[in-house]
Tab-separated table of C-alpha atoms and ligand atoms in Angstrom:
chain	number	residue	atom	x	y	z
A	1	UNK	CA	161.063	95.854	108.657
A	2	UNK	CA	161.694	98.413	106.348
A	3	UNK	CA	165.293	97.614	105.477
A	4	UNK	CA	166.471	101.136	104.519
A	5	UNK	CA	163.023	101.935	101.927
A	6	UNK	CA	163.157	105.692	101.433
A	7	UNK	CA	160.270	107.670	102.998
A	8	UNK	CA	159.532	111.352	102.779
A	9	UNK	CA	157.122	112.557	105.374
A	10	UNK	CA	155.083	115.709	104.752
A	11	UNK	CA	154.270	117.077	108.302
A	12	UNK	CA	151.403	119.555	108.481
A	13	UNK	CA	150.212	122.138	110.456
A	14	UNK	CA	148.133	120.562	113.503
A	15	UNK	CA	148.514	120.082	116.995
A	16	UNK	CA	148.820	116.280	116.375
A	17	UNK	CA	152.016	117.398	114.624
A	18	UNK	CA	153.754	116.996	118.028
A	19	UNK	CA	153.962	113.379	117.425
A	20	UNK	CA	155.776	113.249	114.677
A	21	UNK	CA	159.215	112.768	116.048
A	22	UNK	CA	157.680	109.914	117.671
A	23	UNK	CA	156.841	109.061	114.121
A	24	UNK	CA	160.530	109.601	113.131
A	25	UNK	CA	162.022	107.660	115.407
A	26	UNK	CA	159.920	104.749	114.707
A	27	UNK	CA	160.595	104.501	111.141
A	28	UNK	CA	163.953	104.712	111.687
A	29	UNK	CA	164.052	101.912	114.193
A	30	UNK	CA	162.376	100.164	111.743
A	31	UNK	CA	165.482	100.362	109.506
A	32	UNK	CA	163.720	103.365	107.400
A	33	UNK	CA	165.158	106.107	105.992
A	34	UNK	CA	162.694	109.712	106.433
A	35	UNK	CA	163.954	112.677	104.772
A	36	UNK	CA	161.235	115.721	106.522
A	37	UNK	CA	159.034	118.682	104.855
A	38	UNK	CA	158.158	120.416	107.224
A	39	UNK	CA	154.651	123.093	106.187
A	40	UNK	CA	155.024	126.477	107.749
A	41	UNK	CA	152.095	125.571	110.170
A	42	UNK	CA	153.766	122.676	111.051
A	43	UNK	CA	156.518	124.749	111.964
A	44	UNK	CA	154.437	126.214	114.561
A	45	UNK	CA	154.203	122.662	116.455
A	46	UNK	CA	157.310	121.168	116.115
A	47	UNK	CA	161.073	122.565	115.495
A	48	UNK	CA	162.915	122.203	112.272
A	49	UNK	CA	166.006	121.218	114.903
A	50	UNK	CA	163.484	118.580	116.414
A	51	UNK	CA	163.263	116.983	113.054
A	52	UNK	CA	166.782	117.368	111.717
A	53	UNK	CA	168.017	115.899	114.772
A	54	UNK	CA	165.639	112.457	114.464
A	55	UNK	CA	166.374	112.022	110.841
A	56	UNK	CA	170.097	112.968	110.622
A	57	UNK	CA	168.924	115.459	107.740
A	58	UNK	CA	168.472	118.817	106.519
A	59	UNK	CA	164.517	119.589	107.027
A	60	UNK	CA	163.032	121.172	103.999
A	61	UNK	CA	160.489	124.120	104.487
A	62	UNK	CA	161.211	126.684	101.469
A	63	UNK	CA	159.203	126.427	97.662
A	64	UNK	CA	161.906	129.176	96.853
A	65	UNK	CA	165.117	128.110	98.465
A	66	UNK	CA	168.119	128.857	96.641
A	67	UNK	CA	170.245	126.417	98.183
A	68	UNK	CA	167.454	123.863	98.201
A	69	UNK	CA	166.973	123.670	94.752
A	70	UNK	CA	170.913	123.996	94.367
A	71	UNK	CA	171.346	120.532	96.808
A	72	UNK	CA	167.887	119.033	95.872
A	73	UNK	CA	165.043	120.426	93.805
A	74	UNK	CA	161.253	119.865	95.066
A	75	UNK	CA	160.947	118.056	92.025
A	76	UNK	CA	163.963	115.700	93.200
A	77	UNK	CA	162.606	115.879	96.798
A	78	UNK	CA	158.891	114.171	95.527
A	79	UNK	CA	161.033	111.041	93.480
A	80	UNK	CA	163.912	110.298	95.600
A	81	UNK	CA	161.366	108.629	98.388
A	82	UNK	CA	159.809	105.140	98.159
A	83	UNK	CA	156.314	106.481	99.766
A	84	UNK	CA	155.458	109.958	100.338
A	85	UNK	CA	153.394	109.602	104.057
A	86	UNK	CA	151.948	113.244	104.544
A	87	UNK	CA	151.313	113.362	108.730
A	88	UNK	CA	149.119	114.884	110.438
A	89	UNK	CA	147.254	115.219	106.791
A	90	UNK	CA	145.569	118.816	107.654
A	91	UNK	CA	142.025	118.911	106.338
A	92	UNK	CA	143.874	122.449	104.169
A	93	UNK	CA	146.477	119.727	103.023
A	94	UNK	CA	144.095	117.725	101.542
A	95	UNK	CA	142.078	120.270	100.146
A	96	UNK	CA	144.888	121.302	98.256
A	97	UNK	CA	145.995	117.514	97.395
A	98	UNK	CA	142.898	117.038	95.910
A	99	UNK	CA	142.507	119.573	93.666
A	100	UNK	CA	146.176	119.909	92.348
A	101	UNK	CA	147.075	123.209	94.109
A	102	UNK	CA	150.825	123.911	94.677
A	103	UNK	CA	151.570	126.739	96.109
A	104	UNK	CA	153.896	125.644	98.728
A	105	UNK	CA	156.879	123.351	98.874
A	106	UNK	CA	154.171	120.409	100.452
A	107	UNK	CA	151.472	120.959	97.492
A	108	UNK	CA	153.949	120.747	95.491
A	109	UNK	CA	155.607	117.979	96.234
A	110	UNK	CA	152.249	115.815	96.415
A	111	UNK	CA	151.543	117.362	92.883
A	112	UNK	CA	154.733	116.317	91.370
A	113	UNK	CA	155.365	113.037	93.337
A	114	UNK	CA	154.954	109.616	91.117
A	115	UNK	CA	155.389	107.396	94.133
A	116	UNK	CA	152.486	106.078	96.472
A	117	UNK	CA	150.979	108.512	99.232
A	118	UNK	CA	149.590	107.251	102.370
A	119	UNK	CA	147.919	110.209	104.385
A	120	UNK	CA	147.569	110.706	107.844
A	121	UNK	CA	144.805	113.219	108.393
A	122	UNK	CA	143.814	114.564	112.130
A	123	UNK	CA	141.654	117.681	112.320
A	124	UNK	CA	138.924	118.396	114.255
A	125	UNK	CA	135.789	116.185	114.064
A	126	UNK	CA	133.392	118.634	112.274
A	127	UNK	CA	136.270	119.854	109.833
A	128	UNK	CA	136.593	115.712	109.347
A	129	UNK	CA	133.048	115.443	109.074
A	130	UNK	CA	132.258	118.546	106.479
A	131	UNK	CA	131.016	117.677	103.373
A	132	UNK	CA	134.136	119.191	101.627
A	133	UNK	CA	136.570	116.800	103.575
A	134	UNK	CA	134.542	114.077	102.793
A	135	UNK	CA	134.346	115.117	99.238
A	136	UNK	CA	138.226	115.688	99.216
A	137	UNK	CA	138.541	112.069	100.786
A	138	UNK	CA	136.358	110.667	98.158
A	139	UNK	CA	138.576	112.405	95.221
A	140	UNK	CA	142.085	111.599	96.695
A	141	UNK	CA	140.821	107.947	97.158
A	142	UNK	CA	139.999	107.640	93.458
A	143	UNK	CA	143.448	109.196	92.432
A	144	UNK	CA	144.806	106.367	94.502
A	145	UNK	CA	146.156	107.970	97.596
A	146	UNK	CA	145.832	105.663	100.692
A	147	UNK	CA	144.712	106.831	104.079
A	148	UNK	CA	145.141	105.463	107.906
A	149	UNK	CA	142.947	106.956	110.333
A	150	UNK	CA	141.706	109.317	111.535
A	151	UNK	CA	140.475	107.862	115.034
A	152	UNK	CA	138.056	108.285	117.342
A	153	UNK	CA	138.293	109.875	120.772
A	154	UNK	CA	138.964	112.968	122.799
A	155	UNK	CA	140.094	115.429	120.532
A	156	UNK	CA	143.038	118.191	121.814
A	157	UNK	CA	139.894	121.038	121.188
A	158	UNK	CA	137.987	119.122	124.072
A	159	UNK	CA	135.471	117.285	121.579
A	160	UNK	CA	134.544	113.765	120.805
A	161	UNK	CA	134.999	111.975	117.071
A	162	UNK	CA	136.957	110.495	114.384
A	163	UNK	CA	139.887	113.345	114.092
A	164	UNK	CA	142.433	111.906	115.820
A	165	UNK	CA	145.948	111.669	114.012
A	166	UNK	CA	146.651	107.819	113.734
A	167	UNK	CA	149.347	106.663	116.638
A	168	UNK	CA	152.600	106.688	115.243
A	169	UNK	CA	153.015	102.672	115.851
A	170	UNK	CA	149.882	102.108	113.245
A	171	UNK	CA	151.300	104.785	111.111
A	172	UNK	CA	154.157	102.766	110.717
A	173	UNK	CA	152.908	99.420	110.644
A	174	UNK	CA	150.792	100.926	107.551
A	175	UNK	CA	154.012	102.004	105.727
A	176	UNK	CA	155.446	98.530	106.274
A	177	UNK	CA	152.230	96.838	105.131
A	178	UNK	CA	152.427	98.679	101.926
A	179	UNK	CA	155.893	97.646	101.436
A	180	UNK	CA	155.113	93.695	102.193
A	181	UNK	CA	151.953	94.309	99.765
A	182	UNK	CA	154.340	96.024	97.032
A	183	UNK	CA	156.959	92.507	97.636
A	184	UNK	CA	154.512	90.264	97.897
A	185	UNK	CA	153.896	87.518	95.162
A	186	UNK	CA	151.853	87.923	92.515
A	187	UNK	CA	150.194	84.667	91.733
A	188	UNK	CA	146.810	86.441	89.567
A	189	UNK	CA	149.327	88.485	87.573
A	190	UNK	CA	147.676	89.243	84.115
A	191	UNK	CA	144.728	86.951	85.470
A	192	UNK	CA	140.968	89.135	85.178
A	193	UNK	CA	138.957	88.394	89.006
A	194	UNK	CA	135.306	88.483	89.196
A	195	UNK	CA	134.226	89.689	92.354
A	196	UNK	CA	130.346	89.666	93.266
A	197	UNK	CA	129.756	91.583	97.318
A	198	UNK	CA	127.133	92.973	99.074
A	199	UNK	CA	123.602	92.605	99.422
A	200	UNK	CA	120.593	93.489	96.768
A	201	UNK	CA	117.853	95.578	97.449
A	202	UNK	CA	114.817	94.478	96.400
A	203	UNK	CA	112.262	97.604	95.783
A	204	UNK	CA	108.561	96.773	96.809
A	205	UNK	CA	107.183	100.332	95.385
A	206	UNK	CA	109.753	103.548	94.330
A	207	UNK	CA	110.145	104.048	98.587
A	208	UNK	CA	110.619	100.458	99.973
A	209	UNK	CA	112.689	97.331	99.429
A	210	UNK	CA	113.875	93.938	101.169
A	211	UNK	CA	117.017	93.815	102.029
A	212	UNK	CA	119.649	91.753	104.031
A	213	UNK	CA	122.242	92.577	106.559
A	214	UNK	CA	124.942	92.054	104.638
A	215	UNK	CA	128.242	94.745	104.973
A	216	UNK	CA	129.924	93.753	101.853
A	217	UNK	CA	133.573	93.389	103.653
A	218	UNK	CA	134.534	90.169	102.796
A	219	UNK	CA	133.419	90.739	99.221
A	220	UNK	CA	135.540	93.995	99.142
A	221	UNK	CA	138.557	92.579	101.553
A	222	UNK	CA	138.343	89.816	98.031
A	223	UNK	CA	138.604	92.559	95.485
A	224	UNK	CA	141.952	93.888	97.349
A	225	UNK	CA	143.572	90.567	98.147
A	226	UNK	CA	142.991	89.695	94.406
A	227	UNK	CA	144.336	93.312	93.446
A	228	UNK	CA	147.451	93.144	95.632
A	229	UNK	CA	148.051	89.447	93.992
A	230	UNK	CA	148.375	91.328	90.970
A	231	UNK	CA	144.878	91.132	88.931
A	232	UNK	CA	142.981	93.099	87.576
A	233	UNK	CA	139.648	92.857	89.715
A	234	UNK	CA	136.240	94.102	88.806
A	235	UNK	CA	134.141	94.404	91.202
A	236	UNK	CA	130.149	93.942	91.285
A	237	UNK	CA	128.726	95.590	94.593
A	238	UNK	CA	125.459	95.688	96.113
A	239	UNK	CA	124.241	98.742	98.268
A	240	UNK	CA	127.212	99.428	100.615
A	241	UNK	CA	129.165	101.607	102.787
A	242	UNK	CA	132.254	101.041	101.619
A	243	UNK	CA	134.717	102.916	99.434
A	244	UNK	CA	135.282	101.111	96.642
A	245	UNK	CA	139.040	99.338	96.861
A	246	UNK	CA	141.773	101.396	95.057
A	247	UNK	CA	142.864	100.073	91.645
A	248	UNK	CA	140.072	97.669	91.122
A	249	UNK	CA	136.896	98.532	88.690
A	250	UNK	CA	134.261	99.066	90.960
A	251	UNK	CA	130.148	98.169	89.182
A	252	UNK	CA	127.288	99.627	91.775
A	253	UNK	CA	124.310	97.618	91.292
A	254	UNK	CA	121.315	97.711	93.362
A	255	UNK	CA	118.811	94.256	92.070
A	256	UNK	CA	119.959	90.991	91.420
A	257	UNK	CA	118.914	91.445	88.091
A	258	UNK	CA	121.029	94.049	87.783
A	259	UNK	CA	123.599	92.419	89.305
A	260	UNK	CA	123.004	89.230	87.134
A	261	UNK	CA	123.789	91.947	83.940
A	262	UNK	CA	126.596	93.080	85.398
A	263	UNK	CA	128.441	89.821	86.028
A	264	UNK	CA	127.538	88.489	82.398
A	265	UNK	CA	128.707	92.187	81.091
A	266	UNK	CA	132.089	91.700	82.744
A	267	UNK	CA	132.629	88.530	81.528
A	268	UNK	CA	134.794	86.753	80.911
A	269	UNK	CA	137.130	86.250	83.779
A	270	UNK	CA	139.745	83.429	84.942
A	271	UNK	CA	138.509	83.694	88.626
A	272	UNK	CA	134.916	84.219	89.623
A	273	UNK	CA	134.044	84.874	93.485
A	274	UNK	CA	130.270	85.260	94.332
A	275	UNK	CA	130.798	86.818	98.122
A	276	UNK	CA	127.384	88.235	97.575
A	277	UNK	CA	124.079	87.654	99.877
A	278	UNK	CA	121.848	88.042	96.671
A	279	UNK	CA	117.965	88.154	97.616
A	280	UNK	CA	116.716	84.846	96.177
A	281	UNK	CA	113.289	86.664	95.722
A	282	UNK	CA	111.659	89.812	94.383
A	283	UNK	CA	108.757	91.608	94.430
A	284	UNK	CA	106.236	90.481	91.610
A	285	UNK	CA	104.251	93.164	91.641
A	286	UNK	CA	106.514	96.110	92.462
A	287	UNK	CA	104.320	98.947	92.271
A	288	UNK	CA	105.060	101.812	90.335
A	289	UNK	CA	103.770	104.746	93.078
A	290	UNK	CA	104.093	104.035	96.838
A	291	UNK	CA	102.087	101.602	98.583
A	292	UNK	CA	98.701	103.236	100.404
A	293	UNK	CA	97.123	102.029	103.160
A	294	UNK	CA	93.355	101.558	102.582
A	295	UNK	CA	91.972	100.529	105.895
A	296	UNK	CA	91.264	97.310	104.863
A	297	UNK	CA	93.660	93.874	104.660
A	298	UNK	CA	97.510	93.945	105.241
A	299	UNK	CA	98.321	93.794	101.268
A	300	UNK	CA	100.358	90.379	100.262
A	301	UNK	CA	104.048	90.339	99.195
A	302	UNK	CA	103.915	88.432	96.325
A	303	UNK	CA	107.075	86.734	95.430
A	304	UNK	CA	109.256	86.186	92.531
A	305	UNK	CA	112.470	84.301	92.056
A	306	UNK	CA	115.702	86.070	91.010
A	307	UNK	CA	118.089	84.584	88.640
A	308	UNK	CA	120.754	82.328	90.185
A	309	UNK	CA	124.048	84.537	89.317
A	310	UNK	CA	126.637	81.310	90.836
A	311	UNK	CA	124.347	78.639	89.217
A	312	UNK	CA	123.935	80.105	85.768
A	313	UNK	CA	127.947	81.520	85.634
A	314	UNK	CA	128.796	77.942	87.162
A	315	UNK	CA	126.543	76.275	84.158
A	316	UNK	CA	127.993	79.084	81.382
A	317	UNK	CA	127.589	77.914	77.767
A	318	UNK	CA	130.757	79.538	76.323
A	319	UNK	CA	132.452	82.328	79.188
A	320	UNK	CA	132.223	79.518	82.280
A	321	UNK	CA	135.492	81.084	84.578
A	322	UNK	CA	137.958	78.249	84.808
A	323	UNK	CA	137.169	78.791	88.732
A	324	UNK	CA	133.606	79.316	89.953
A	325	UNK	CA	133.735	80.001	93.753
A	326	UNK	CA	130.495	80.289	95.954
A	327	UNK	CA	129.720	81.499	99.246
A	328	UNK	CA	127.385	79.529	101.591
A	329	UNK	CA	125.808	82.099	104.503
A	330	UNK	CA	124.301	79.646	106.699
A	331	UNK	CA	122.760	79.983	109.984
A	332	UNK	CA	122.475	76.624	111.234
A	333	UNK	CA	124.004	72.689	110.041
A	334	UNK	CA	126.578	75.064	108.365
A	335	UNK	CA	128.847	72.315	106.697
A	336	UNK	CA	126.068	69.650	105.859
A	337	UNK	CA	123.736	72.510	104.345
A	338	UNK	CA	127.577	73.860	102.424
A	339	UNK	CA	128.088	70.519	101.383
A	340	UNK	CA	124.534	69.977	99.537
A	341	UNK	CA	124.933	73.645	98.089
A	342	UNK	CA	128.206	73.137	96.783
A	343	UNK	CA	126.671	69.897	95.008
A	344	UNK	CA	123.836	72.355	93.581
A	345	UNK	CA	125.619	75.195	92.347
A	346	UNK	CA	127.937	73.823	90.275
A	347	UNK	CA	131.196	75.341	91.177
A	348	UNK	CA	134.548	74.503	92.005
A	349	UNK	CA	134.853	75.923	95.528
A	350	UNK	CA	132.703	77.089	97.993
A	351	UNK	CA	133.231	78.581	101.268
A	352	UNK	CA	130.663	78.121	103.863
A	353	UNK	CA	130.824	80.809	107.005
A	354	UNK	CA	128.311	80.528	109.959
A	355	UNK	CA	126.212	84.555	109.969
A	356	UNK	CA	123.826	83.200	112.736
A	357	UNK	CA	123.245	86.596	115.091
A	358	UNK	CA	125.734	84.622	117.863
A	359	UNK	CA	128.627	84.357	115.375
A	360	UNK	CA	128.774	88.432	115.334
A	361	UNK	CA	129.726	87.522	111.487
A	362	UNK	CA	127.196	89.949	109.056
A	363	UNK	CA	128.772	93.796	109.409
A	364	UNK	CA	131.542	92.609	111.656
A	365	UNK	CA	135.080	92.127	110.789
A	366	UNK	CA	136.035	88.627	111.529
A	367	UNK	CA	135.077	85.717	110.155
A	368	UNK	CA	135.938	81.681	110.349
A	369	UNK	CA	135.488	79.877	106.948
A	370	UNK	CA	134.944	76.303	105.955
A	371	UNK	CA	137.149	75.864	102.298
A	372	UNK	CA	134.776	72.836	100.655
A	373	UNK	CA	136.056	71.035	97.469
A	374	UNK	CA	135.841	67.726	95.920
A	375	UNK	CA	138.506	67.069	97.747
A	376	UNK	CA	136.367	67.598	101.359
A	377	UNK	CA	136.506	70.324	103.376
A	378	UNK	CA	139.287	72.468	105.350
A	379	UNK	CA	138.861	74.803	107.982
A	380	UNK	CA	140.299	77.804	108.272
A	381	UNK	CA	140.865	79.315	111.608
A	382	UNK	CA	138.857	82.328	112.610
A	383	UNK	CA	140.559	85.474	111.662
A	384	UNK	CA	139.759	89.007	110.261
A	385	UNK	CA	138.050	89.736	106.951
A	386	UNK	CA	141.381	90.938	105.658
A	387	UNK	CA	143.328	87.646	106.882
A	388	UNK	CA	140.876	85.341	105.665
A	389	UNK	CA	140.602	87.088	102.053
A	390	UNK	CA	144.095	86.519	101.764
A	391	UNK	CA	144.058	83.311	102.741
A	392	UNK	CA	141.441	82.418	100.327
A	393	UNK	CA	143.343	84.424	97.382
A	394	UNK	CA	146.887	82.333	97.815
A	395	UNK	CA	144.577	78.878	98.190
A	396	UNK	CA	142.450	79.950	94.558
A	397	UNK	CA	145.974	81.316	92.966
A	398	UNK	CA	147.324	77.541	93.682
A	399	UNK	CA	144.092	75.815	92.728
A	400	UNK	CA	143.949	77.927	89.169
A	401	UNK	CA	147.776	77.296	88.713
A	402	UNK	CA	147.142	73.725	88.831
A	403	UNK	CA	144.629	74.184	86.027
A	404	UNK	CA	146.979	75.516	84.282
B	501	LIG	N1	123.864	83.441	94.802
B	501	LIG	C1	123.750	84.028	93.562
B	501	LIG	N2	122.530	84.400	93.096
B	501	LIG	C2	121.415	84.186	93.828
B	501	LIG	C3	121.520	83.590	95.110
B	501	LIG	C4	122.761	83.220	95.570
B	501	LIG	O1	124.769	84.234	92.883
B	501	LIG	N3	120.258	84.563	93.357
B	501	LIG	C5	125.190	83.009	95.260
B	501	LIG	C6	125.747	83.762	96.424
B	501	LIG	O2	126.518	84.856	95.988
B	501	LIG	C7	126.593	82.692	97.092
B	501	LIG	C8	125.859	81.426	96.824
B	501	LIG	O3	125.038	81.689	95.692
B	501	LIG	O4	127.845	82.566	96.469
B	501	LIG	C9	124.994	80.889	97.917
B	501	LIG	O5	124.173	81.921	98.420
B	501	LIG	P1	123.194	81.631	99.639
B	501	LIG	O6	122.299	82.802	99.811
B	501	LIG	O7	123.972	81.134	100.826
B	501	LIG	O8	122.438	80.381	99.102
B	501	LIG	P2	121.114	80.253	98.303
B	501	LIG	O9	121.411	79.742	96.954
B	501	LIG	O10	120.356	81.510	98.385
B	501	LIG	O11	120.433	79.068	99.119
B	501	LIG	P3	119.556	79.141	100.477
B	501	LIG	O12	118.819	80.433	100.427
B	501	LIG	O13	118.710	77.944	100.375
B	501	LIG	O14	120.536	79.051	101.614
């Protein structure tokens, strides 16, 4: 519920701007409050009168409106609201957004707003898809701005793709999300969280490497649990696809070595998760120029272990986290092979999850996890990567409060 939190909805100029009374009316069943700017395009798909009607207020359109700035300034108008939701976010919207232009009463509200901005977008796929949206994404991401949608499907232009404006119902459950995220506890306040995801890439010769099919999610689903329990996460990441999570220091690493450097670099830390599928071997001989066939024999791999990131951090002379939590990607005799790694490694906690092909686990977004301490082991049910990240988060808040 949204118990009367103040939001200030930017609609722009797209046909999935029809749905924004929809929109309206939702948040305000939700107990919100929405006070409307409505873009001059957006004007074109939906009435001012629509809009003041749903929200019970005076829609603003006008930069340079006399009696606007006389009953509330666009400066006002961008701080009054709790979150600024900008919907449908036009792929012109965010080009502006993300680089600062305000020529308009929207631009320049989302220039001089210093509350949180979740955006909307819906556009056609190819505008979506153009390397200047996607470049706009990537900037408005890193200035913190948070996005739902778009979706896929049948676009109003006829064509198929992500473009599609979020449904209003998602839009708001987003908005209330961020709200329960912005109440929420904050057991890791002041508390530094080590987070390792991802796979390593292993290069054979400058054009090949091994690899594994890790996604990174639950490593990165981690890094924002731990953020929205208030620490300060850095983040080590293999090869992904992922943006990195807002708000957390993100570390691309490709090796295990490098990855190894990385962890030891951001050291120290009170909490230490290694989420990552590290390869346990490398390439001895990685040749410097690309591998030729000669005709001849199938040339041998020869292999090399990597360093033991969990192990060695688990063992640390003088920065040893004061918790050490493992991951244990098992395919088979999941909680008896958990159980003997836990003993091994040397941490506190490990969690064991079953990636055999059948468990649709590796790249997928669900997961079932087995917690395993001295104590013995609990399991959790199965749930998404999200759920069972913040599951795991509240359980290693407890375990370090405990410690003390
Ligand atoms: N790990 C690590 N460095 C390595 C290998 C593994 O930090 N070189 C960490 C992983 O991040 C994970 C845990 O160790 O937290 C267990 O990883 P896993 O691959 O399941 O186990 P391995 O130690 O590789 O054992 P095995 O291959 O025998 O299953």
């Amino acid at each position: 519920m949204l118990n009367g939190r103040r939001v200030l909805l930017i609609v722009g100029g797209g046909i999935a701007a029809y749905k924004t009374p929809e929109l309206v009316r939702q948040i305000r069943k939700a107990g919100g409050h929405v006070r409307v700017i409505l873009t001059k395009a957006g004007a074109e798909f939906v009435t001012p009168l629509t809009l003041a009607s749903l929200t019970g207020e005076k829609v603003h359109d006008a930069l340079f409106s006399l009696t606007d700035e006389i009953e509330m300034g666009h400066i006002e108008l961008s701080r009054a609201a709790d979150l600024v939701v900008v919907a449908p976010a036009t792929a012109d919207l965010m080009a502006k957004a993300a680089n600062g232009l305000a020529n308009d009463l929207a631009s320049t509200t989302l220039l001089a707003t210093d509350k949180p901005v979740l955006m909307a977008p819906a556009m056609n796929v190819r505008m979506w898809q153009h390397a200047a949206t996607q470049r706009n994404l990537a900037t408005l991401r890193a200035d913190g701005i948070n996005f739902i949608g778009p979706d896929e499907g049948e676009m109003a232009c006829g064509e198929y793709g992500p473009g599609r404006m979020a449904e209003p119902a998602a839009i708001v459950a987003a908005i209330e999300a961020h709200f329960a995220r912005q109440n929420a506890p904050k057991p890791l306040a002041g508390k530094h969280v080590l987070i390792t995801a991802g796979p390593t890439h292993e290069p054979i010769d400058p054009v090949r490497y091994i690899a594994n099919r890790s996604s990174g999610k639950q490593g990165y689903a981690l890094a924002e649990a731990a953020r929205d329990a208030g620490a300060r996460v850095t983040l080590v990441s293999g090869p992904v696809t992922l943006a990195p999570p807002q708000g957390a220091c993100t570390i691309r690493v490709e090796t295990a070595r490098e990855m190894n450097e990385a962890v030891e670099q951001a050291l120290p830390a009170d909490l230490a998760i290694f989420a990552a599928a590290v390869a346990d071997w490398r390439v001895a001989d990685e040749s410097r120029e690309k591998r030729k066939k000669d005709g001849n024999a199938i040339p041998p791999l020869q292999l090399t272990e990597n360093p033991d990131i969990l192990a060695r951090v688990s063992r640390h002379a003088s920065k040893r986290p004061r918790l050490v939590v493992g991951f244990a990607a098992e395919t088979e005799k999941v909680l008896e092979h958990a159980k003997a790694k836990f003993a091994r490694k040397g941490c506190d906690l490990l969690v064991a999850n079953d990636v055999s092909p059948a468990s649709g686990v590796m790249g997928g977004d669900r997961n079932r996890v087995h917690l395993v301490s001295p104590d013995g082991v609990e399991s959790l049910p199965e749930m998404s990567k999200n759920e069972v990240a913040t599951a795991l988060i509240a359980r290693f808040a407890e375990v370090l409060a405990r410690r003390g």
